[in-house]
Coordinates of C-alpha atoms in Angstrom, one line a residue:
X1 CA 0.0 0.0 0.0
X2 CA 2.9 2.4 0.6
X3 CA 3.6 2.6 -3.1
X4 CA 0.2 3.3 -4.5
X5 CA -1.2 6.5 -5.9
X6 CA -4.5 7.6 -4.2
X7 CA -6.7 9.4 -6.7
X8 CA -9.6 11.7 -5.9
X9 CA -11.6 13.5 -8.5
X10 CA -15.2 14.7 -7.9
X11 CA -16.1 13.1 -11.2
X12 CA -15.7 9.4 -10.9
X13 CA -15.2 8.9 -14.6
X14 CA -12.1 11.2 -14.5
X15 CA -10.7 9.2 -11.6
X16 CA -11.1 5.9 -13.4
X17 CA -9.6 7.3 -16.6
X18 CA -6.5 8.5 -14.7
X19 CA -6.2 5.2 -12.9
X20 CA -6.3 3.3 -16.2
X21 CA -3.5 5.4 -17.7
X22 CA -1.3 4.9 -14.6
X23 CA -2.0 1.2 -14.2
X24 CA -1.2 0.7 -17.8
X25 CA 2.4 1.8 -16.8
X26 CA 2.3 -0.7 -13.9
X27 CA 1.6 1.9 -11.2
X28 CA -0.6 0.8 -8.4
X29 CA -3.7 3.1 -7.9
X30 CA -6.7 3.4 -5.7
X31 CA -9.6 5.7 -6.6
X32 CA -11.3 7.3 -3.6
X33 CA -15.0 8.3 -4.0
X34 CA -14.9 11.2 -1.5
X35 CA -12.6 13.4 0.6
X36 CA -13.2 11.3 3.8
X37 CA -12.0 8.2 2.0
X38 CA -8.7 9.7 0.8
X39 CA -7.9 10.8 4.4
X40 CA -8.8 7.3 5.6
X41 CA -6.7 5.6 3.0
X42 CA -3.7 7.9 3.7
X43 CA -3.6 6.3 7.2
X44 CA -3.0 2.9 5.6
X45 CA -0.1 4.3 3.5
X46 CA 0.4 5.9 0.1
X47 CA 3.2 6.7 -2.3
X48 CA 1.5 9.9 -3.3
X49 CA -1.9 11.4 -4.1
X50 CA -3.4 12.8 -7.3
X51 CA -6.2 15.3 -6.9
X52 CA -8.3 17.5 -9.2
X53 CA -8.3 21.1 -8.2
X54 CA -12.1 21.3 -7.9
X55 CA -11.8 18.6 -5.2
X56 CA -9.8 21.0 -3.0
X57 CA -12.8 22.4 -1.1
X58 CA -12.1 24.4 2.1
X59 CA -13.0 21.5 4.4
X60 CA -10.9 19.0 2.4
X61 CA -8.0 21.3 2.2
X62 CA -8.2 21.8 6.0
X63 CA -8.3 18.1 6.7
X64 CA -5.4 17.4 4.2
X65 CA -3.3 20.2 5.6
X66 CA -3.8 18.8 9.2
X67 CA -2.8 15.4 8.1
X68 CA 0.4 16.7 6.4
X69 CA 1.4 18.6 9.5
X70 CA 1.3 15.4 11.5
X71 CA 3.7 13.6 9.2
X72 CA 6.9 12.2 10.7
X73 CA 10.2 14.0 10.0
X74 CA 11.2 11.6 7.2
X75 CA 7.8 12.0 5.3
X76 CA 7.0 14.6 2.7
X77 CA 4.0 13.2 0.9
X78 CA 4.1 14.0 -2.9
X79 CA 0.9 15.6 -4.2
X80 CA -0.1 15.9 -7.8
X81 CA -2.8 18.5 -8.6
X82 CA -4.7 18.5 -11.9
X83 CA -5.7 22.0 -12.6
X84 CA -6.9 24.3 -15.4
X85 CA -5.5 27.2 -13.5
X86 CA -1.8 27.9 -13.2
X87 CA 0.2 29.5 -10.4
X88 CA -1.0 32.9 -11.6
X89 CA -4.3 32.0 -9.8
X90 CA -4.3 33.3 -6.2
X91 CA -6.2 30.2 -5.2
X92 CA -3.6 27.8 -6.7
X93 CA -0.8 29.8 -5.1
X94 CA -2.5 29.4 -1.7
X95 CA -2.9 25.6 -2.3
X96 CA 0.7 25.3 -3.4
X97 CA 2.0 27.0 -0.3
X98 CA -0.3 25.1 2.1
X99 CA 0.3 21.6 0.8
X100 CA 4.1 21.8 0.3
X101 CA 5.4 19.0 -1.9
X102 CA 3.0 19.8 -4.9
X103 CA 3.4 19.2 -8.6
X104 CA 1.0 21.1 -10.7
X105 CA -0.2 19.4 -13.9
X106 CA -2.2 21.8 -16.2
X107 CA -5.2 20.3 -18.0
X108 CA -5.5 18.8 -20.4
X109 CA -2.5 16.7 -19.5
X110 CA -0.9 14.2 -21.8
X111 CA -0.6 10.6 -20.7
X112 CA 3.2 10.6 -20.9
X113 CA 3.3 13.7 -18.7
X114 CA 0.9 12.2 -16.2
X115 CA 2.9 8.9 -16.0
X116 CA 6.2 10.8 -15.7
X117 CA 5.0 13.0 -12.9
X118 CA 3.5 10.0 -11.0
X119 CA 6.7 7.9 -11.5
X120 CA 8.9 10.8 -10.2
X121 CA 6.6 11.3 -7.2
X122 CA 6.9 7.6 -6.3
X123 CA 10.7 7.7 -6.8
X124 CA 10.9 10.5 -4.3
X125 CA 8.6 8.7 -1.9
X126 CA 10.8 5.6 -2.1
X127 CA 13.7 7.7 -1.1
X128 CA 11.7 8.9 1.9
X129 CA 11.0 5.3 2.9
X130 CA 14.7 4.5 2.7
X131 CA 15.4 7.4 5.1
X132 CA 12.7 6.1 7.4
X133 CA 14.5 2.7 7.4
X134 CA 17.8 4.5 8.1
X135 CA 16.2 6.3 11.0
X136 CA 14.7 3.1 12.4
X137 CA 18.0 1.3 12.2
X138 CA 19.8 4.2 13.8
X139 CA 17.3 4.3 16.7
X140 CA 17.8 0.5 17.2
X141 CA 21.6 1.1 17.0
X142 CA 21.4 3.7 19.7
X143 CA 19.5 1.3 21.9
X144 CA 22.1 -1.4 21.3
X145 CA 24.9 1.1 22.0
X146 CA 23.4 2.0 25.3
X147 CA 23.1 -1.7 26.2
X148 CA 26.6 -2.5 25.1
X149 CA 28.1 0.4 27.1
X150 CA 26.1 -0.5 30.2
X151 CA 27.4 -4.1 30.1
X152 CA 31.1 -3.2 30.9
X153 CA 30.0 -0.4 33.2
X154 CA 28.2 -2.8 35.5
X155 CA 31.4 -4.8 36.5
X156 CA 33.4 -1.6 36.6
X157 CA 30.9 -0.1 39.0
X158 CA 30.8 -3.2 41.1
X159 CA 34.6 -3.3 41.2
X160 CA 34.8 0.3 42.2
X161 CA 32.3 -0.3 45.1
X162 CA 34.3 -3.4 46.2
X163 CA 37.6 -1.5 46.4
X164 CA 35.8 1.2 48.4
X165 CA 33.9 -0.9 50.9
X166 CA 35.9 -4.1 51.4
X167 CA 39.2 -4.9 53.0
X168 CA 40.8 -6.8 50.1
X169 CA 44.1 -8.8 50.1
X170 CA 46.6 -8.2 47.4
X171 CA 45.3 -11.1 45.2
X172 CA 41.7 -9.8 45.3
X173 CA 42.9 -6.2 44.5
X174 CA 44.7 -7.6 41.5
X175 CA 41.7 -9.6 40.3
X176 CA 39.5 -6.5 40.7
X177 CA 42.0 -4.4 38.8
X178 CA 42.0 -7.0 36.0
X179 CA 38.2 -6.9 35.7
X180 CA 38.3 -3.1 35.4
X181 CA 41.1 -3.2 32.8
X182 CA 39.3 -5.9 30.8
X183 CA 36.0 -4.0 30.7
X184 CA 37.8 -0.8 29.8
X185 CA 39.4 -2.5 26.9
X186 CA 36.0 -3.8 25.8
X187 CA 34.6 -0.3 25.9
X188 CA 37.6 1.1 24.0
X189 CA 37.1 -1.5 21.3
X190 CA 33.4 -0.5 20.9
X191 CA 34.4 3.2 20.6
X192 CA 37.2 2.4 18.2
X193 CA 34.8 0.5 16.0
X194 CA 32.5 3.5 15.9
X195 CA 35.3 5.8 15.0
X196 CA 36.6 3.4 12.4
X197 CA 33.3 3.1 10.6
X198 CA 32.9 6.9 10.7
X199 CA 36.4 7.4 9.1
X200 CA 35.9 4.7 6.5
X201 CA 32.4 6.0 5.5
X202 CA 33.9 9.5 5.0
X203 CA 37.0 8.2 3.1
X204 CA 39.4 9.3 5.8
X205 CA 41.2 6.0 6.2
X206 CA 44.5 5.6 4.3
X207 CA 46.1 2.2 4.0
X208 CA 49.7 1.6 5.0
X209 CA 50.5 -1.0 2.4
X210 CA 53.3 -3.5 2.4
X211 CA 54.0 -7.0 1.2
X212 CA 52.2 -9.5 3.6
X213 CA 51.8 -13.2 4.0
X214 CA 48.1 -13.9 4.6
X215 CA 49.1 -16.8 6.9
X216 CA 50.7 -14.3 9.3
X217 CA 47.5 -12.2 9.1
X218 CA 45.5 -15.2 10.1
X219 CA 47.9 -16.1 12.9
X220 CA 47.6 -12.6 14.5
X221 CA 43.8 -12.6 14.1
X222 CA 43.4 -16.0 15.8
X223 CA 45.6 -14.8 18.7
X224 CA 43.3 -11.8 19.2
X225 CA 40.1 -13.8 19.1
X226 CA 41.3 -16.9 21.0
X227 CA 40.0 -15.7 24.4
X228 CA 36.4 -15.4 23.0
X229 CA 36.7 -18.7 21.3
X230 CA 37.9 -20.4 24.4
X231 CA 35.3 -18.7 26.6
X232 CA 32.5 -20.1 24.4
X233 CA 34.3 -23.5 24.1
X234 CA 34.4 -23.4 20.3
X235 CA 36.7 -25.7 18.3
X236 CA 38.7 -23.6 15.8
X237 CA 40.5 -25.3 12.9
X238 CA 42.9 -23.3 10.8
X239 CA 44.1 -24.5 7.4
X240 CA 46.8 -22.6 5.5
X241 CA 48.9 -23.5 2.5
X242 CA 52.6 -24.6 3.0
X243 CA 53.9 -21.6 0.9
X244 CA 53.4 -17.9 1.5
X245 CA 50.1 -16.4 0.3
X246 CA 51.4 -13.0 -0.6
X247 CA 49.1 -9.9 -0.7
X248 CA 49.7 -6.2 -0.8
X249 CA 47.8 -4.5 2.0
X250 CA 47.6 -2.8 5.4
X251 CA 48.6 -5.3 8.1
X252 CA 46.5 -3.8 10.9
X253 CA 43.4 -3.4 8.7
X254 CA 43.6 -6.9 7.3
X255 CA 44.0 -8.4 10.8
X256 CA 40.9 -6.4 11.7
X257 CA 39.0 -8.0 8.8
X258 CA 39.8 -11.5 9.8
X259 CA 39.3 -10.7 13.5
X260 CA 35.8 -9.3 12.9
X261 CA 34.8 -12.4 10.8
X262 CA 36.0 -14.7 13.6
X263 CA 34.3 -12.7 16.2
X264 CA 31.1 -12.9 14.2
X265 CA 31.4 -16.7 13.9
X266 CA 32.1 -17.0 17.6
X267 CA 29.2 -14.8 18.7
X268 CA 26.6 -16.4 16.4
X269 CA 27.5 -20.0 17.2
X270 CA 26.1 -21.8 20.2
X271 CA 28.6 -22.8 22.9
X272 CA 30.8 -25.7 21.7
X273 CA 30.5 -24.9 18.0
X274 CA 33.0 -25.5 15.2
X275 CA 34.7 -22.8 13.3
X276 CA 36.9 -23.3 10.3
X277 CA 39.3 -20.7 9.0
X278 CA 41.1 -21.5 5.7
X279 CA 43.5 -19.7 3.4
X280 CA 43.6 -20.8 -0.3
X281 CA 45.5 -19.4 -3.3
X282 CA 45.2 -19.6 -7.0
X283 CA 47.1 -17.8 -9.7
X284 CA 45.5 -14.4 -9.1
X285 CA 43.8 -14.4 -5.7
X286 CA 44.1 -15.3 -2.1
X287 CA 40.8 -16.5 -0.6
X288 CA 40.2 -16.4 3.2
X289 CA 37.1 -18.3 4.4
X290 CA 35.5 -18.4 7.8
X291 CA 32.9 -21.2 8.2
X292 CA 30.8 -21.9 11.3
X293 CA 28.0 -24.3 12.2
X294 CA 26.1 -21.6 14.1
X295 CA 22.7 -20.1 13.9
X296 CA 22.8 -19.4 10.1
X297 CA 21.1 -16.6 8.2
X298 CA 17.9 -16.2 6.2
X299 CA 18.2 -14.8 2.6
X300 CA 16.9 -11.4 3.9
X301 CA 19.7 -11.2 6.4
X302 CA 22.3 -12.2 3.9
X303 CA 21.1 -9.5 1.6
X304 CA 21.8 -6.7 4.1
X305 CA 24.4 -8.4 6.4
X306 CA 27.2 -6.0 5.3
X307 CA 25.0 -2.9 5.8
X308 CA 25.6 -0.6 8.7
X309 CA 24.0 -1.5 12.0
X310 CA 22.6 -4.8 10.7
X311 CA 22.5 -7.8 13.0
X312 CA 20.6 -11.1 13.0
X313 CA 17.2 -11.0 14.7
X314 CA 17.5 -9.1 18.0
X315 CA 16.6 -10.9 21.2
X316 CA 16.0 -9.4 24.6
X317 CA 19.0 -11.2 26.1
X318 CA 21.3 -9.7 23.5
X319 CA 23.5 -12.7 24.0
X320 CA 25.5 -12.1 20.8
X321 CA 26.4 -8.5 21.7
X322 CA 28.1 -6.0 19.4
X323 CA 26.9 -3.0 17.5
X324 CA 26.2 -4.4 14.1
X325 CA 29.0 -2.5 12.4
X326 CA 31.8 -5.1 12.3
X327 CA 30.7 -6.6 8.9
X328 CA 30.2 -3.2 7.4
X329 CA 33.8 -2.4 8.3
X330 CA 34.9 -5.8 6.8
X331 CA 33.3 -4.9 3.4
X332 CA 34.7 -1.4 3.3
X333 CA 38.2 -2.5 4.2
X334 CA 38.2 -5.4 1.8
X335 CA 37.0 -3.2 -1.0
X336 CA 39.7 -0.6 -0.2
X337 CA 42.2 -3.5 -0.8
X338 CA 40.7 -4.2 -4.2
X339 CA 39.0 -7.3 -3.0
X340 CA 35.5 -8.6 -2.4
X341 CA 33.6 -10.3 0.4
X342 CA 30.5 -12.5 0.2
X343 CA 28.3 -14.3 2.7
X344 CA 26.3 -17.4 2.4
X345 CA 24.2 -19.8 4.5
X346 CA 22.0 -22.8 4.0
X347 CA 19.5 -21.4 6.3
X348 CA 18.6 -21.0 10.0
X349 CA 20.5 -23.4 12.2
X350 CA 22.8 -24.5 9.4
X351 CA 25.8 -22.2 9.9
X352 CA 27.3 -19.4 7.8
X353 CA 30.2 -18.9 5.5
X354 CA 32.1 -15.7 4.7
X355 CA 34.7 -15.5 1.9
X356 CA 37.2 -12.7 1.4
X357 CA 39.0 -12.6 -2.0
X358 CA 42.1 -10.4 -2.3
X359 CA 44.5 -9.9 -5.2
X360 CA 47.5 -12.1 -5.0
X361 CA 51.0 -10.6 -5.8
X362 CA 54.2 -12.3 -6.6
X363 CA 56.6 -12.6 -3.7
X364 CA 59.5 -10.2 -4.3
X365 CA 61.3 -10.8 -1.1
X366 CA 60.9 -13.1 1.9
X367 CA 58.1 -12.0 4.2
X368 CA 59.2 -11.8 7.8
X369 CA 57.5 -10.7 10.9
X370 CA 58.8 -7.4 12.4
X371 CA 59.6 -7.4 16.1
X372 CA 57.0 -4.9 17.1
X373 CA 57.5 -5.2 20.9
X374 CA 61.2 -4.5 21.1
X375 CA 63.3 -5.2 24.1
X376 CA 62.4 -4.3 27.6
X377 CA 63.5 -0.9 28.7
X378 CA 65.1 -0.3 32.0
X379 CA 63.3 2.2 34.2
X380 CA 64.8 5.6 34.3
X381 CA 64.9 8.1 37.2
X382 CA 61.6 9.8 37.9
X383 CA 60.8 12.9 35.9
X384 CA 59.0 16.1 36.8
X385 CA 55.7 16.0 34.9
X386 CA 53.0 18.6 34.5
X387 CA 49.5 17.0 34.0
X388 CA 46.7 19.4 32.8
X389 CA 43.1 18.1 32.6
X390 CA 39.9 19.7 33.7
X391 CA 38.4 16.3 34.6
X392 CA 39.5 16.1 38.2
X393 CA 39.0 12.4 38.6
X394 CA 40.8 11.6 35.4
X395 CA 43.7 13.8 36.4
X396 CA 43.9 12.3 39.9
X397 CA 44.0 8.7 38.7
X398 CA 46.6 9.3 36.0
X399 CA 48.7 11.3 38.5
X400 CA 48.6 8.4 41.0
X401 CA 49.6 6.0 38.3
X402 CA 52.6 8.2 37.2
X403 CA 53.6 8.7 40.8
X404 CA 53.6 5.0 41.4
X405 CA 56.1 4.7 38.6
X406 CA 58.4 7.1 40.4
X407 CA 57.6 10.4 38.7
X408 CA 56.9 13.7 40.4
X409 CA 53.5 14.9 39.1
X410 CA 52.2 18.5 39.1
X411 CA 48.5 18.7 38.5
X412 CA 46.5 21.6 37.1
X413 CA 42.9 21.8 35.9
X414 CA 43.0 25.0 33.8
X415 CA 45.3 26.3 31.0
X416 CA 46.1 29.6 32.7
X417 CA 47.1 28.1 36.0
X418 CA 49.2 25.5 34.1
X419 CA 51.1 28.2 32.3
X420 CA 52.0 29.9 35.6
X421 CA 53.0 26.5 37.2
X422 CA 55.1 25.5 34.2
X423 CA 57.0 28.8 34.3
X424 CA 57.7 28.3 38.0
X425 CA 58.4 24.5 38.1
X426 CA 60.0 23.9 34.6
X427 CA 58.6 20.4 34.1
X428 CA 60.6 18.2 31.6
X429 CA 57.3 16.7 30.3
X430 CA 53.8 18.2 30.0
X431 CA 50.8 16.0 29.5
X432 CA 47.9 18.2 28.2
X433 CA 44.2 17.5 27.6
X434 CA 43.0 19.1 24.4
X435 CA 39.4 20.0 25.4
X436 CA 40.3 22.4 28.1
X437 CA 37.9 25.3 28.9
X438 CA 38.9 28.9 28.1
X439 CA 42.0 27.8 26.2
X440 CA 42.4 24.7 24.2
X441 CA 45.2 22.3 24.8
X442 CA 46.6 23.1 21.3
X443 CA 46.8 26.8 22.2
X444 CA 48.3 26.0 25.6
X445 CA 51.0 23.9 23.8
X446 CA 51.8 26.9 21.5
X447 CA 52.2 29.2 24.5
X448 CA 54.4 26.6 26.3
X449 CA 56.6 26.3 23.2
X450 CA 57.0 30.1 23.2
X451 CA 58.2 30.3 26.8
X452 CA 61.9 30.0 27.5
X453 CA 61.3 28.0 30.6
X454 CA 59.2 25.3 28.7
X455 CA 60.3 25.7 25.1
X456 CA 62.3 22.5 25.3
X457 CA 59.8 20.4 27.3
X458 CA 58.4 17.2 25.8
X459 CA 54.7 17.9 25.1
X460 CA 52.2 14.9 25.1
X461 CA 48.6 15.3 24.1
X462 CA 46.1 13.3 26.2
X463 CA 42.8 13.5 24.4
X464 CA 39.6 11.8 23.3
X465 CA 40.2 13.0 19.8
X466 CA 42.1 10.4 17.8
X467 CA 41.5 10.9 14.1
X468 CA 44.3 11.8 11.7
X469 CA 43.3 15.4 11.4
X470 CA 43.4 15.6 15.2
X471 CA 46.9 14.2 15.3
X472 CA 48.0 16.6 12.6
X473 CA 46.5 19.5 14.6
X474 CA 48.4 18.5 17.8
X475 CA 51.7 18.1 15.8
X476 CA 51.2 21.5 14.3
X477 CA 50.6 23.0 17.8
X478 CA 54.0 21.7 18.9
X479 CA 53.1 18.4 20.6
X480 CA 55.7 15.6 20.4
X481 CA 53.3 12.7 21.0
X482 CA 49.6 12.0 20.8
X483 CA 47.7 9.6 23.1
X484 CA 44.0 8.8 22.8
X485 CA 41.8 8.3 25.9
X486 CA 41.6 5.9 27.6
X487 CA 45.4 6.1 27.7
X488 CA 47.4 2.9 27.1
X489 CA 49.3 3.3 30.4
X490 CA 51.9 0.7 29.5
X491 CA 52.7 2.5 26.3
X492 CA 52.8 5.9 28.2
X493 CA 55.1 4.5 30.9
X494 CA 57.3 2.9 28.2
X495 CA 57.5 6.3 26.4
X496 CA 58.5 8.2 29.6
X497 CA 61.2 5.6 30.3
X498 CA 62.7 6.0 26.8
X499 CA 62.6 9.7 26.5
X500 CA 66.1 11.4 26.5

């Protein structure tokens, strides 16, 4: 019903004639015998309405205008008006202004013009329906986001209460700390996914390509997903070729692709399921497949599984979790690598299969894993640090952490007081929040750089802004390093230990 044209002409013969012309072009129509009927039928749904101008009596115009005012934000009902009067007529101008999305067709109207106008109106209405669906999925996504963020907040809150109320031995304190760290990592992962999908959709992600062995990509992905697979007691089988499967791509992003596919398989398989991950090669491509014996997918789900915010059927227990953006990221990242990804399933309860096909390249040199961790760095003598953050709790916690590592930490909560403290204390390192009131962290960095007392200090940005343009902005302001909240404290302590 949402794609039909409602027709109302006082002369029934005219309505039937118009309907016949439109139906001849495969357009669905419904002729309404009176004004009350058309308002009633609008409540059931319509792609547009076609009205003769003589039908627009004062009462009907009032009823129609009232209906249009009650439309939802996505809706702008197309209205076609058959008239012998043009917009030069004051009455027609009034109608045009009141009804909004009006197309005026002057009588006598040719059939081709009538069909063209109706088709165009339905095309516009279809776009409105698409926006309605986007809004619906966005609302559902926000509900899922709230749920997914509450999940880690619950154990964090309980752990905080436990530390405050109970006398805990060292082992219990460590266990509680591990719970908080694990849940913070989970929340960080959710936020990173959101930022990733935003950057990809706006074309802001650039790939750092190098020659890679797909077998190593798989190995890293399995390592990341292993805790989830073990927790759900799945059996994971990995099959790779004996020789390198060489591709040209971004290591981090391709690991993310395989990780998301494995996460998807683990989440949508009942406990104790089987997951198969294979790497195959032919002359021109490398094919990565993830196959599970989980809940499977219907054809409708397969059709939109790579769309943003799509999940299998939602349930109240939300046992699978996630935000419905992982597979959208997979498709975008694979396509950025010149590849394709496809999903298939034999139906509900019969598992799913995802296949990623990437261009294969000839191996020009042996592919070796770089040592990303490096050797352990010996602790250095404590430094004098200036920490500036208007969030008092965040500043206090980070200061305590830095002090426990042997550093002397000066804490300020405003940029102006930080400038005065820096001139007096001459810290060797300044850690600055970017979103400070009155003066931004970037402006504070510029002023610190201009002062003789702090011109040579190491400046570290501590911020919730982590996109590439944000990093360029902090670098331009004079920062030496950029950390995104929540700060990877191990990385920060490592950096402080290695600074000259």
